Coordinates of C-alpha atoms in Angstrom, one line a residue:
X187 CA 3.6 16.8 -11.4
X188 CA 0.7 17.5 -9.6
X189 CA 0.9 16.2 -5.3
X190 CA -2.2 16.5 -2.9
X191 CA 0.3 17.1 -0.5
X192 CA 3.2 16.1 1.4
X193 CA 3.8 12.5 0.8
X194 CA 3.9 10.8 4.6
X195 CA 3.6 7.1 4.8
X196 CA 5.7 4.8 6.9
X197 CA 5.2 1.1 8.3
X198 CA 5.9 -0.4 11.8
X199 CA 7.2 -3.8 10.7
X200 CA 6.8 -5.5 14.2
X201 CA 2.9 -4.8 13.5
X202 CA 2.7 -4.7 10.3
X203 CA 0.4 -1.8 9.7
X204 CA 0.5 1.8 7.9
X205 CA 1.7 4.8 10.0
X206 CA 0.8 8.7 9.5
X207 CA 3.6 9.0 12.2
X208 CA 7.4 8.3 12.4
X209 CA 6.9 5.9 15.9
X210 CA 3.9 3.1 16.5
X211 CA 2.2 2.9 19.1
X212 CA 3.9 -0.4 20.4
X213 CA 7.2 2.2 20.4
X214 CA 9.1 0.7 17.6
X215 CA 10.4 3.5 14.6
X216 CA 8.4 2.9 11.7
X217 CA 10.3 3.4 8.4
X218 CA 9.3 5.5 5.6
X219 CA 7.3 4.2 2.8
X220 CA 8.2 5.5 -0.7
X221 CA 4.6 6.4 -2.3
X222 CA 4.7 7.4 -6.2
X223 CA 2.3 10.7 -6.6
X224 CA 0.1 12.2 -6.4
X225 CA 0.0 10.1 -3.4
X226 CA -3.1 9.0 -3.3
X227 CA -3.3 6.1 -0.7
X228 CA -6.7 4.0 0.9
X229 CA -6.9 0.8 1.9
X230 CA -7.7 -2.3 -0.5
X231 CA -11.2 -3.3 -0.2
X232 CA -12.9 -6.8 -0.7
X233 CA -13.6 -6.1 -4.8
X234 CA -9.6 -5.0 -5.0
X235 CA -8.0 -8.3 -3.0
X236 CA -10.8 -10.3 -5.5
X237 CA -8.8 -8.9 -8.0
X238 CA -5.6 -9.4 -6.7
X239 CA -5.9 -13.0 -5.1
X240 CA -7.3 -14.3 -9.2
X241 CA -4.1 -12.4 -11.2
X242 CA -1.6 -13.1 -8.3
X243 CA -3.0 -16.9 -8.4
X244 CA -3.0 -17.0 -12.8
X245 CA 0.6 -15.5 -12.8
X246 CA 2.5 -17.0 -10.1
X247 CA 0.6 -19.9 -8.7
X248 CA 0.0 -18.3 -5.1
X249 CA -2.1 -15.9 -3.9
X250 CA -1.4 -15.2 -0.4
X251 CA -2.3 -11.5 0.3
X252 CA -1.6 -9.9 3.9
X253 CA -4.6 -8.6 6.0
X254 CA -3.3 -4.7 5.1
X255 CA -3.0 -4.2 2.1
X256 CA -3.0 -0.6 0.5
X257 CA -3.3 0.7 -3.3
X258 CA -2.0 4.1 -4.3
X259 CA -3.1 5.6 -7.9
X260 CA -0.2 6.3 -10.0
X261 CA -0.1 8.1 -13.0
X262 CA -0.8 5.9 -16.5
X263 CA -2.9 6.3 -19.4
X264 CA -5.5 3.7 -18.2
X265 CA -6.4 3.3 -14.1
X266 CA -3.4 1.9 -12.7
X267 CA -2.8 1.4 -8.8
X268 CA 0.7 0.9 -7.1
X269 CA 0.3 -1.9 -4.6
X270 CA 1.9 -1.6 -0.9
X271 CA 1.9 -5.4 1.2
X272 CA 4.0 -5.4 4.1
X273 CA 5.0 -1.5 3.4

C-alpha cells in the first residue's frame, strides 16, 4: 500500500475542527482520527458539499452538513472519497 506519509489527524470535539496536533488550542486533547490511506486529506469545497447536501437529501431525507467537513481519497477502481463530519 502506498502512504504519503505518516497518517496524523485528530479532532478537538469542544471545537469541532481538524487538528495536525494532539492538544487544541482551547487546551482540550483532541482524539485521533482514523484516516484510510494513502491519507490524502483537504477540506470539502463548495462543488463537494453541492454534492453531498443533493445525495444526502435523495437517500435519507436530510441534508444537514457541518461547517468542516473533510474528504480523504481512498483507494477504489473509480474516484472514491472517505468523508470525515464531526471527526
Amino acid at each position: 500500500m502506498i502512504r504519503l506519509g505518516k497518517l496524523v489527524l485528530h479532532h478537538c470535539d469542544f471545537c469541532n475542527l481538524p487538528l495536525l496536533k494532539e492538544v487544541c488550542i482551547c487546551g482540550n486533547a483532541a482524539r485521533k482520527v482514523a484516516v484510510t490511506p494513502p491519507g490524502d486529506v483537504r477540506p470539502a469545497f463548495a462543488r463537494d458539499r453541492e454534492l453531498m447536501k443533493e445525495v444526502m437529501e435523495r437517500q435519507f431525507g436530510s441534508h444537514h452538513i457541518p461547517e468542516v467537513v473533510l474528504l480523504n481519497s481512498a483507494p477504489a477502481i473509480d474516484k472514491k472519497d472517505e468523508v470525515i463530519m464531526y471527526g
